[in-house]
mmCIF file of C-alpha atoms and ligand atoms in Angstrom:
data_model
loop_
_atom_site.group_PDB
_atom_site.id
_atom_site.type_symbol
_atom_site.label_atom_id
_atom_site.label_comp_id
_atom_site.label_asym_id
_atom_site.label_seq_id
_atom_site.Cartn_x
_atom_site.Cartn_y
_atom_site.Cartn_z
ATOM 1 C CA UNK A 71 113.470 122.559 190.307
ATOM 2 C CA UNK A 72 112.274 125.255 187.942
ATOM 3 C CA UNK A 73 113.649 128.770 188.182
ATOM 4 C CA UNK A 74 111.761 132.011 187.606
ATOM 5 C CA UNK A 75 112.100 135.688 188.326
ATOM 6 C CA UNK A 76 108.575 135.871 189.721
ATOM 7 C CA UNK A 77 106.363 133.083 191.036
ATOM 8 C CA UNK A 78 102.734 134.012 191.595
ATOM 9 C CA UNK A 79 100.732 131.619 193.764
ATOM 10 C CA UNK A 80 97.106 131.612 192.620
ATOM 11 C CA UNK A 81 95.619 132.593 189.260
ATOM 12 C CA UNK A 82 92.555 134.616 190.202
ATOM 13 C CA UNK A 83 92.079 138.130 188.800
ATOM 14 C CA UNK A 84 94.860 139.488 191.051
ATOM 15 C CA UNK A 85 97.344 136.772 190.137
ATOM 16 C CA UNK A 86 96.584 137.002 186.419
ATOM 17 C CA UNK A 87 96.984 140.777 186.496
ATOM 18 C CA UNK A 88 100.282 140.510 188.359
ATOM 19 C CA UNK A 89 101.301 137.926 185.753
ATOM 20 C CA UNK A 90 100.373 140.221 182.898
ATOM 21 C CA UNK A 91 102.371 143.168 184.256
ATOM 22 C CA UNK A 92 105.308 141.034 185.279
ATOM 23 C CA UNK A 93 105.481 139.278 181.901
ATOM 24 C CA UNK A 94 105.202 142.606 180.100
ATOM 25 C CA UNK A 95 108.211 143.747 182.147
ATOM 26 C CA UNK A 96 110.119 140.840 180.561
ATOM 27 C CA UNK A 97 110.424 138.948 183.797
ATOM 28 C CA UNK A 98 110.275 135.175 183.603
ATOM 29 C CA UNK A 99 106.987 134.672 185.387
ATOM 30 C CA UNK A 100 104.825 131.720 186.330
ATOM 31 C CA UNK A 101 101.452 131.514 187.986
ATOM 32 C CA UNK A 102 101.027 128.307 189.986
ATOM 33 C CA UNK A 103 97.355 127.446 190.405
ATOM 34 C CA UNK A 104 95.895 124.359 192.068
ATOM 35 C CA UNK A 105 92.454 124.620 190.465
ATOM 36 C CA UNK A 106 91.550 126.437 187.252
ATOM 37 C CA UNK A 107 92.566 130.001 186.383
ATOM 38 C CA UNK A 108 90.022 132.671 187.328
ATOM 39 C CA UNK A 109 89.612 131.971 191.024
ATOM 40 C CA UNK A 110 86.203 132.829 192.470
ATOM 41 C CA UNK A 111 84.983 134.630 189.343
ATOM 42 C CA UNK A 112 85.192 131.384 187.381
ATOM 43 C CA UNK A 113 82.211 130.266 189.504
ATOM 44 C CA UNK A 114 80.313 133.540 189.358
ATOM 45 C CA UNK A 115 77.467 133.717 186.905
ATOM 46 C CA UNK A 116 77.524 137.410 186.086
ATOM 47 C CA UNK A 117 79.874 140.229 186.931
ATOM 48 C CA UNK A 118 78.404 143.705 186.618
ATOM 49 C CA UNK A 119 80.841 145.839 188.580
ATOM 50 C CA UNK A 120 84.030 145.445 186.581
ATOM 51 C CA UNK A 121 84.582 148.719 184.718
ATOM 52 C CA UNK A 122 84.194 148.496 180.973
ATOM 53 C CA UNK A 123 81.881 145.489 181.175
ATOM 54 C CA UNK A 124 78.327 146.378 182.157
ATOM 55 C CA UNK A 125 77.615 142.667 182.332
ATOM 56 C CA UNK A 126 79.931 139.769 181.643
ATOM 57 C CA UNK A 127 79.908 136.109 182.645
ATOM 58 C CA UNK A 128 82.449 135.394 185.388
ATOM 59 C CA UNK A 129 83.950 132.465 183.482
ATOM 60 C CA UNK A 130 84.227 134.596 180.326
ATOM 61 C CA UNK A 131 86.007 137.392 182.180
ATOM 62 C CA UNK A 132 88.367 134.848 183.740
ATOM 63 C CA UNK A 133 89.168 133.390 180.301
ATOM 64 C CA UNK A 134 89.789 136.854 178.859
ATOM 65 C CA UNK A 135 92.168 137.674 181.718
ATOM 66 C CA UNK A 136 94.020 134.389 181.286
ATOM 67 C CA UNK A 137 94.329 134.806 177.508
ATOM 68 C CA UNK A 138 95.511 138.382 177.907
ATOM 69 C CA UNK A 139 98.222 137.446 180.431
ATOM 70 C CA UNK A 140 99.377 134.441 178.380
ATOM 71 C CA UNK A 141 99.712 136.716 175.325
ATOM 72 C CA UNK A 142 102.541 138.518 177.098
ATOM 73 C CA UNK A 143 104.269 135.277 178.026
ATOM 74 C CA UNK A 144 102.801 134.320 181.397
ATOM 75 C CA UNK A 145 103.256 130.630 182.115
ATOM 76 C CA UNK A 146 100.467 128.983 184.122
ATOM 77 C CA UNK A 147 101.227 125.700 185.850
ATOM 78 C CA UNK A 148 98.783 123.425 187.601
ATOM 79 C CA UNK A 149 100.222 122.546 190.997
ATOM 80 C CA UNK A 150 99.422 122.892 194.669
ATOM 81 C CA UNK A 151 102.024 124.868 196.612
ATOM 82 C CA UNK A 152 102.425 123.360 200.077
ATOM 83 C CA UNK A 153 105.541 125.008 201.463
ATOM 84 C CA UNK A 154 107.701 128.079 201.084
ATOM 85 C CA UNK A 155 111.185 128.673 202.423
ATOM 86 C CA UNK A 156 114.136 130.945 201.842
ATOM 87 C CA UNK A 157 117.456 129.960 200.282
ATOM 88 C CA UNK A 158 119.715 132.988 200.583
ATOM 89 C CA UNK A 159 117.865 135.706 198.750
ATOM 90 C CA UNK A 160 115.831 133.200 196.734
ATOM 91 C CA UNK A 161 112.464 131.817 197.717
ATOM 92 C CA UNK A 162 111.739 128.138 197.154
ATOM 93 C CA UNK A 163 108.168 126.949 196.790
ATOM 94 C CA UNK A 164 107.383 123.271 197.068
ATOM 95 C CA UNK A 165 104.434 121.961 195.116
ATOM 96 C CA UNK A 166 102.877 118.509 194.893
ATOM 97 C CA UNK A 167 104.569 117.983 191.502
ATOM 98 C CA UNK A 168 107.576 120.306 191.330
ATOM 99 C CA UNK A 169 109.659 122.934 193.103
ATOM 100 C CA UNK A 170 109.900 126.553 192.062
ATOM 101 C CA UNK A 171 112.773 128.944 192.730
ATOM 102 C CA UNK A 172 112.043 132.656 192.569
ATOM 103 C CA UNK A 173 113.561 136.042 193.175
ATOM 104 C CA UNK A 174 110.120 137.390 194.011
ATOM 105 C CA UNK A 175 106.900 135.732 195.152
ATOM 106 C CA UNK A 176 103.414 137.172 194.861
ATOM 107 C CA UNK A 177 100.819 135.447 197.045
ATOM 108 C CA UNK A 178 97.402 135.571 195.426
ATOM 109 C CA UNK A 179 95.726 132.621 197.064
ATOM 110 C CA UNK A 180 92.320 134.161 197.825
ATOM 111 C CA UNK A 181 90.106 132.388 200.290
ATOM 112 C CA UNK A 182 87.588 129.622 200.709
ATOM 113 C CA UNK A 183 84.048 129.547 202.049
ATOM 114 C CA UNK A 184 83.626 129.857 205.794
ATOM 115 C CA UNK A 185 81.751 126.842 207.163
ATOM 116 C CA UNK A 186 78.680 127.146 209.359
ATOM 117 C CA UNK A 187 80.068 124.517 211.692
ATOM 118 C CA UNK A 188 76.673 123.031 212.497
ATOM 119 C CA UNK A 189 75.754 119.321 212.667
ATOM 120 C CA UNK A 190 74.776 117.945 209.274
ATOM 121 C CA UNK A 191 76.825 120.465 207.270
ATOM 122 C CA UNK A 192 79.798 118.199 206.587
ATOM 123 C CA UNK A 193 77.725 115.012 206.406
ATOM 124 C CA UNK A 194 75.380 116.476 203.772
ATOM 125 C CA UNK A 195 78.008 118.403 201.831
ATOM 126 C CA UNK A 196 77.460 117.539 198.160
ATOM 127 C CA UNK A 197 74.087 116.063 199.126
ATOM 128 C CA UNK A 198 72.225 119.332 199.229
ATOM 129 C CA UNK A 199 74.764 121.477 201.079
ATOM 130 C CA UNK A 200 76.703 123.517 198.546
ATOM 131 C CA UNK A 201 78.941 126.584 198.524
ATOM 132 C CA UNK A 202 78.625 127.296 194.796
ATOM 133 C CA UNK A 203 75.251 128.343 193.380
ATOM 134 C CA UNK A 204 76.444 128.469 189.784
ATOM 135 C CA UNK A 205 77.866 124.941 190.044
ATOM 136 C CA UNK A 206 74.973 123.277 191.839
ATOM 137 C CA UNK A 207 71.896 125.522 191.630
ATOM 138 C CA UNK A 208 70.363 123.629 188.697
ATOM 139 C CA UNK A 209 70.215 120.431 190.790
ATOM 140 C CA UNK A 210 67.512 122.020 192.922
ATOM 141 C CA UNK A 211 65.026 122.956 190.245
ATOM 142 C CA UNK A 212 61.507 123.153 191.675
ATOM 143 C CA UNK A 213 62.708 122.843 195.269
ATOM 144 C CA UNK A 214 62.809 125.161 198.275
ATOM 145 C CA UNK A 215 66.323 126.445 198.884
ATOM 146 C CA UNK A 216 67.905 128.025 201.955
ATOM 147 C CA UNK A 217 70.726 130.556 201.699
ATOM 148 C CA UNK A 218 72.561 131.630 204.834
ATOM 149 C CA UNK A 219 74.217 135.051 205.183
ATOM 150 C CA UNK A 220 73.521 138.704 204.566
ATOM 151 C CA UNK A 221 76.500 139.890 202.505
ATOM 152 C CA UNK A 222 76.885 140.461 198.755
ATOM 153 C CA UNK A 223 77.490 136.774 198.082
ATOM 154 C CA UNK A 224 74.425 135.521 199.982
ATOM 155 C CA UNK A 225 72.037 138.034 198.474
ATOM 156 C CA UNK A 226 73.425 137.832 194.913
ATOM 157 C CA UNK A 227 73.508 134.062 194.937
ATOM 158 C CA UNK A 228 70.054 133.986 196.565
ATOM 159 C CA UNK A 229 68.709 135.988 193.638
ATOM 160 C CA UNK A 230 70.478 133.678 191.189
ATOM 161 C CA UNK A 231 68.986 130.607 192.892
ATOM 162 C CA UNK A 232 65.434 131.888 192.294
ATOM 163 C CA UNK A 233 66.022 130.772 188.687
ATOM 164 C CA UNK A 234 65.763 127.217 189.961
ATOM 165 C CA UNK A 235 64.012 127.152 193.316
ATOM 166 C CA UNK A 236 60.300 127.700 193.780
ATOM 167 C CA UNK A 237 61.252 129.633 196.894
ATOM 168 C CA UNK A 238 64.513 130.860 198.391
ATOM 169 C CA UNK A 239 64.869 131.637 202.092
ATOM 170 C CA UNK A 240 67.685 134.010 202.965
ATOM 171 C CA UNK A 241 68.466 133.382 206.610
ATOM 172 C CA UNK A 242 70.422 136.200 208.228
ATOM 173 C CA UNK A 243 71.624 136.571 211.804
ATOM 174 C CA UNK A 244 70.663 140.275 212.013
ATOM 175 C CA UNK A 245 67.722 142.350 210.814
ATOM 176 C CA UNK A 246 69.813 144.342 208.331
ATOM 177 C CA UNK A 247 71.772 143.147 205.349
ATOM 178 C CA UNK A 248 75.440 143.818 204.805
ATOM 179 C CA UNK A 249 75.076 143.525 201.007
ATOM 180 C CA UNK A 250 75.362 146.568 198.733
ATOM 181 C CA UNK A 251 72.136 148.591 198.494
ATOM 182 C CA UNK A 252 71.675 147.910 194.778
ATOM 183 C CA UNK A 253 71.807 144.156 195.381
ATOM 184 C CA UNK A 254 69.488 144.405 198.405
ATOM 185 C CA UNK A 255 66.868 146.317 196.406
ATOM 186 C CA UNK A 256 66.864 143.676 193.721
ATOM 187 C CA UNK A 257 66.311 140.937 196.312
ATOM 188 C CA UNK A 258 63.519 142.819 198.099
ATOM 189 C CA UNK A 259 61.688 143.091 194.768
ATOM 190 C CA UNK A 260 61.989 139.361 194.068
ATOM 191 C CA UNK A 261 58.820 137.654 195.266
ATOM 192 C CA UNK A 262 60.454 134.218 195.349
ATOM 193 C CA UNK A 263 62.752 135.382 198.154
ATOM 194 C CA UNK A 264 61.695 135.314 201.773
ATOM 195 C CA UNK A 265 64.034 136.836 204.342
ATOM 196 C CA UNK A 266 64.271 135.226 207.737
ATOM 197 C CA UNK A 267 65.810 137.788 210.070
ATOM 198 C CA UNK A 268 67.680 137.429 213.355
ATOM 199 C CA UNK A 269 68.146 133.730 212.789
ATOM 200 C CA UNK A 270 71.009 131.260 212.549
ATOM 201 C CA UNK A 271 71.110 127.636 211.467
ATOM 202 C CA UNK A 272 71.641 125.157 214.265
ATOM 203 C CA UNK A 273 71.357 121.902 212.316
ATOM 204 C CA UNK A 274 70.958 120.608 208.777
ATOM 205 C CA UNK A 275 68.784 117.510 208.642
ATOM 206 C CA UNK A 276 68.398 114.635 206.203
ATOM 207 C CA UNK A 277 69.122 110.939 205.918
ATOM 208 C CA UNK A 278 70.538 110.706 202.376
ATOM 209 C CA UNK A 279 70.030 114.310 201.257
ATOM 210 C CA UNK A 280 69.098 117.636 202.830
ATOM 211 C CA UNK A 281 65.481 117.554 203.969
ATOM 212 C CA UNK A 282 65.280 120.501 206.335
ATOM 213 C CA UNK A 283 67.223 123.101 208.237
ATOM 214 C CA UNK A 284 66.703 123.881 211.905
ATOM 215 C CA UNK A 285 67.052 127.577 212.660
ATOM 216 C CA UNK A 286 67.059 129.548 215.872
ATOM 217 C CA UNK A 287 65.849 133.083 216.379
ATOM 218 C CA UNK A 288 68.719 134.780 218.208
ATOM 219 C CA UNK A 289 66.368 137.290 219.883
ATOM 220 C CA UNK A 290 63.643 134.944 221.123
ATOM 221 C CA UNK A 291 65.618 131.680 221.300
ATOM 222 C CA UNK A 292 62.779 129.983 219.410
ATOM 223 C CA UNK A 293 63.787 127.168 217.037
ATOM 224 C CA UNK A 294 61.941 125.834 214.026
ATOM 225 C CA UNK A 295 62.454 123.523 211.051
ATOM 226 C CA UNK A 296 62.178 124.725 207.475
ATOM 227 C CA UNK A 297 61.636 122.042 204.849
ATOM 228 C CA UNK A 298 64.302 122.666 202.184
ATOM 229 C CA UNK A 299 66.078 120.597 199.555
ATOM 230 C CA UNK A 300 69.314 122.562 199.638
ATOM 231 C CA UNK A 301 71.369 124.799 201.894
ATOM 232 C CA UNK A 302 73.847 127.315 200.491
ATOM 233 C CA UNK A 303 75.970 128.945 203.209
ATOM 234 C CA UNK A 304 77.513 132.251 202.074
ATOM 235 C CA UNK A 305 78.882 133.589 205.327
ATOM 236 C CA UNK A 306 82.172 135.003 204.152
ATOM 237 C CA UNK A 307 85.410 133.196 203.748
ATOM 238 C CA UNK A 308 88.685 132.216 205.282
ATOM 239 C CA UNK A 309 91.883 133.493 203.649
ATOM 240 C CA UNK A 310 94.145 130.816 202.164
ATOM 241 C CA UNK A 311 97.248 131.876 204.043
ATOM 242 C CA UNK A 312 97.923 128.774 206.124
ATOM 243 C CA UNK A 313 101.213 127.795 204.500
ATOM 244 C CA UNK A 314 102.574 131.328 204.846
ATOM 245 C CA UNK A 315 101.413 132.050 208.397
ATOM 246 C CA UNK A 316 104.581 131.140 210.280
ATOM 247 C CA UNK A 317 106.650 133.248 207.865
ATOM 248 C CA UNK A 318 104.473 136.223 207.047
ATOM 249 C CA UNK A 319 102.573 138.563 209.366
ATOM 250 C CA UNK A 320 98.813 138.086 209.321
ATOM 251 C CA UNK A 321 95.974 139.432 211.441
ATOM 252 C CA UNK A 322 93.976 137.233 213.817
ATOM 253 C CA UNK A 323 91.718 136.085 210.972
ATOM 254 C CA UNK A 324 94.696 135.021 208.839
ATOM 255 C CA UNK A 325 94.599 137.925 206.363
ATOM 256 C CA UNK A 326 98.138 138.829 205.244
ATOM 257 C CA UNK A 327 99.271 142.289 206.278
ATOM 258 C CA UNK A 328 101.071 144.307 203.615
ATOM 259 C CA UNK A 329 102.358 147.823 203.136
ATOM 260 C CA UNK A 330 100.963 150.144 200.475
ATOM 261 C CA UNK A 331 103.114 148.424 197.844
ATOM 262 C CA UNK A 332 101.591 145.023 198.786
ATOM 263 C CA UNK A 333 104.901 143.899 200.312
ATOM 264 C CA UNK A 334 104.698 141.646 203.355
ATOM 265 C CA UNK A 335 107.080 141.741 206.302
ATOM 266 C CA UNK A 336 109.259 139.305 204.302
ATOM 267 C CA UNK A 337 111.431 141.036 201.734
ATOM 268 C CA UNK A 338 110.649 139.658 198.286
ATOM 269 C CA UNK A 339 107.145 138.417 199.141
ATOM 270 C CA UNK A 340 104.034 140.385 198.190
ATOM 271 C CA UNK A 341 100.389 139.562 198.846
ATOM 272 C CA UNK A 342 97.401 140.687 196.815
ATOM 273 C CA UNK A 343 93.620 140.382 196.547
ATOM 274 C CA UNK A 344 91.339 138.554 198.969
ATOM 275 C CA UNK A 345 94.119 136.945 200.990
ATOM 276 C CA UNK A 346 95.356 140.400 201.981
ATOM 277 C CA UNK A 347 93.904 142.482 204.811
ATOM 278 C CA UNK A 348 91.962 145.292 203.194
ATOM 279 C CA UNK A 349 88.548 146.961 203.226
ATOM 280 C CA UNK A 350 87.012 145.494 200.036
ATOM 281 C CA UNK A 351 87.239 142.186 198.268
ATOM 282 C CA UNK A 352 86.308 143.193 194.771
ATOM 283 C CA UNK A 353 87.794 142.125 191.438
ATOM 284 C CA UNK A 354 88.920 145.706 190.961
ATOM 285 C CA UNK A 355 90.870 145.602 194.231
ATOM 286 C CA UNK A 356 92.605 142.369 193.280
ATOM 287 C CA UNK A 357 93.505 143.740 189.860
ATOM 288 C CA UNK A 358 94.909 146.960 191.369
ATOM 289 C CA UNK A 359 96.862 145.012 193.981
ATOM 290 C CA UNK A 360 98.277 142.751 191.273
ATOM 291 C CA UNK A 361 99.494 145.738 189.272
ATOM 292 C CA UNK A 362 101.190 147.335 192.279
ATOM 293 C CA UNK A 363 102.832 144.107 193.408
ATOM 294 C CA UNK A 364 104.172 143.307 189.929
ATOM 295 C CA UNK A 365 105.661 146.787 189.524
ATOM 296 C CA UNK A 366 107.164 146.641 193.027
ATOM 297 C CA UNK A 367 108.598 143.172 192.354
ATOM 298 C CA UNK A 368 110.092 144.421 189.091
ATOM 299 C CA UNK A 369 111.888 147.261 190.915
ATOM 300 C CA UNK A 370 113.089 144.801 193.551
ATOM 301 C CA UNK A 371 114.521 142.452 190.912
ATOM 302 C CA UNK A 372 116.092 145.372 189.025
ATOM 303 C CA UNK A 373 118.059 146.218 192.171
ATOM 304 C CA UNK A 374 118.953 142.527 192.758
ATOM 305 C CA UNK A 375 122.655 142.906 191.867
ATOM 306 C CA UNK A 376 123.149 146.443 193.211
HETATM 307 P P1 LIG B 717 80.803 139.054 203.889
HETATM 308 O O1 LIG B 717 80.641 140.356 203.211
HETATM 309 O O2 LIG B 717 81.869 138.895 204.942
HETATM 310 O O3 LIG B 717 79.396 138.668 204.520
HETATM 311 C C1 LIG B 717 79.240 137.527 205.305
HETATM 312 C C2 LIG B 717 77.795 137.471 205.785
HETATM 313 O O4 LIG B 717 77.623 136.279 206.536
HETATM 314 C C3 LIG B 717 77.466 138.636 206.714
HETATM 315 O O5 LIG B 717 76.165 139.082 206.457
HETATM 316 C C4 LIG B 717 77.595 138.016 208.098
HETATM 317 O O6 LIG B 717 76.702 138.573 209.030
HETATM 318 C C5 LIG B 717 77.205 136.579 207.860
HETATM 319 N N1 LIG B 717 77.892 135.659 208.757
HETATM 320 C C6 LIG B 717 79.225 135.601 209.048
HETATM 321 N N2 LIG B 717 79.500 134.590 209.883
HETATM 322 C C7 LIG B 717 78.307 133.989 210.138
HETATM 323 C C8 LIG B 717 77.919 132.869 210.930
HETATM 324 N N3 LIG B 717 78.814 132.158 211.609
HETATM 325 N N4 LIG B 717 76.622 132.516 210.960
HETATM 326 C C9 LIG B 717 75.691 133.225 210.240
HETATM 327 N N5 LIG B 717 75.998 134.296 209.468
HETATM 328 C C10 LIG B 717 77.284 134.661 209.423
HETATM 329 O O7 LIG B 717 81.083 137.844 202.876
HETATM 330 P P2 LIG B 717 80.628 137.627 201.341
HETATM 331 O O8 LIG B 717 79.225 138.004 201.123
HETATM 332 O O9 LIG B 717 81.085 136.253 201.014
HETATM 333 O O10 LIG B 717 81.534 138.613 200.549
HETATM 334 C C11 LIG B 717 82.959 138.557 200.713
HETATM 335 C C12 LIG B 717 83.558 139.725 199.957
HETATM 336 O O11 LIG B 717 83.360 139.525 198.557
HETATM 337 C C13 LIG B 717 82.916 141.053 200.319
HETATM 338 O O12 LIG B 717 83.910 142.039 200.382
HETATM 339 C C14 LIG B 717 81.978 141.308 199.173
HETATM 340 O O13 LIG B 717 81.772 142.683 198.940
HETATM 341 C C15 LIG B 717 82.678 140.637 198.005
HETATM 342 N N6 LIG B 717 81.693 140.209 197.013
HETATM 343 C C16 LIG B 717 81.277 141.119 196.111
HETATM 344 C C17 LIG B 717 80.330 140.820 195.174
HETATM 345 C C18 LIG B 717 79.909 141.880 194.205
HETATM 346 O O14 LIG B 717 80.381 142.975 194.281
HETATM 347 N N7 LIG B 717 79.028 141.649 193.291
HETATM 348 C C19 LIG B 717 79.777 139.529 195.151
HETATM 349 C C20 LIG B 717 80.194 138.596 196.099
HETATM 350 C C21 LIG B 717 81.148 138.963 197.049
HETATM 351 P P3 LIG B 717 76.882 140.092 209.567
HETATM 352 O O15 LIG B 717 76.390 140.979 208.454
HETATM 353 O O16 LIG B 717 76.024 140.112 210.785
HETATM 354 O O17 LIG B 717 78.341 140.237 209.875
#
């Protein structure tokens, strides 16, 4: 078992920021990450709403954040945390490879794509159904692509996919987008994008690969097939809070509830970024949350022997 002052679970922008502040406070800190550092931004082509960078590649920003945090001594370990329990005042986290003992834990586990839950989605996943435009978009060069959703992710990724597709349908269940106005305007000006309003997918079809998507108009009940080579659902995501749910208070959707200092109902456990219940899920929010949680954890550890 390895012992630390602070264990951060998840190395997205929030976790890396918490790691930077915690390491700078001279606390022995580790970030345990099951994938690669950077979280969702590592798979985002361009970021244009992070102050100080008018435009920066998501992977580049992630690397800068990682390098910056490591410079102050943050340790980043590749492991998948599967369990957390309390041993006196200490928290023990079990991973696939090791166990971690901590005075303070910061949960920065983000979320994962919400599934459509329609027939054909699972069967054709990786065969034309994808949740990452930057990873898979290039496979669909010259094809017709369907994007599902009306939020920032769907519209931004829809625009990105026009680099490859000859046409991109954005299928949305209402007749108004949820995405930020600036992103909407850009999509409305893009003549490769066709919006299909008031419609939801009911089935994704194809023998070996995606061949079409069946959609239903929620107002008229009418269904029709669109011939497409790929389907990218971007309908929000599910917070990665499963392993904490019986210990930490969450809302009905699984978002962790914190106070203004990011502390959960469990003393010594903080939650930050997209896994936490809050209004926005922006990089700036995660970074701010990470700062607050690290400072709060530092004060908590300072008072450890009082
Ligand atoms: P989101 O904002 O929750 O939007 C999800 C979209 O999917 C909504 O339009 C929703 O429709 C639709 N939807 C939900 N469930 C559905 C279902 N079962 N069937 C069909 N459609 C469904 O999610 P997101 O776009 O992934 O963004 C998540 C967060 O990340 C947001 O806070 C967003 O601001 C942030 N983000 C920001 C940027 C950026 O700033 N550049 C980029 C990406 C993401 P309704 O509108 O009818 O609810």
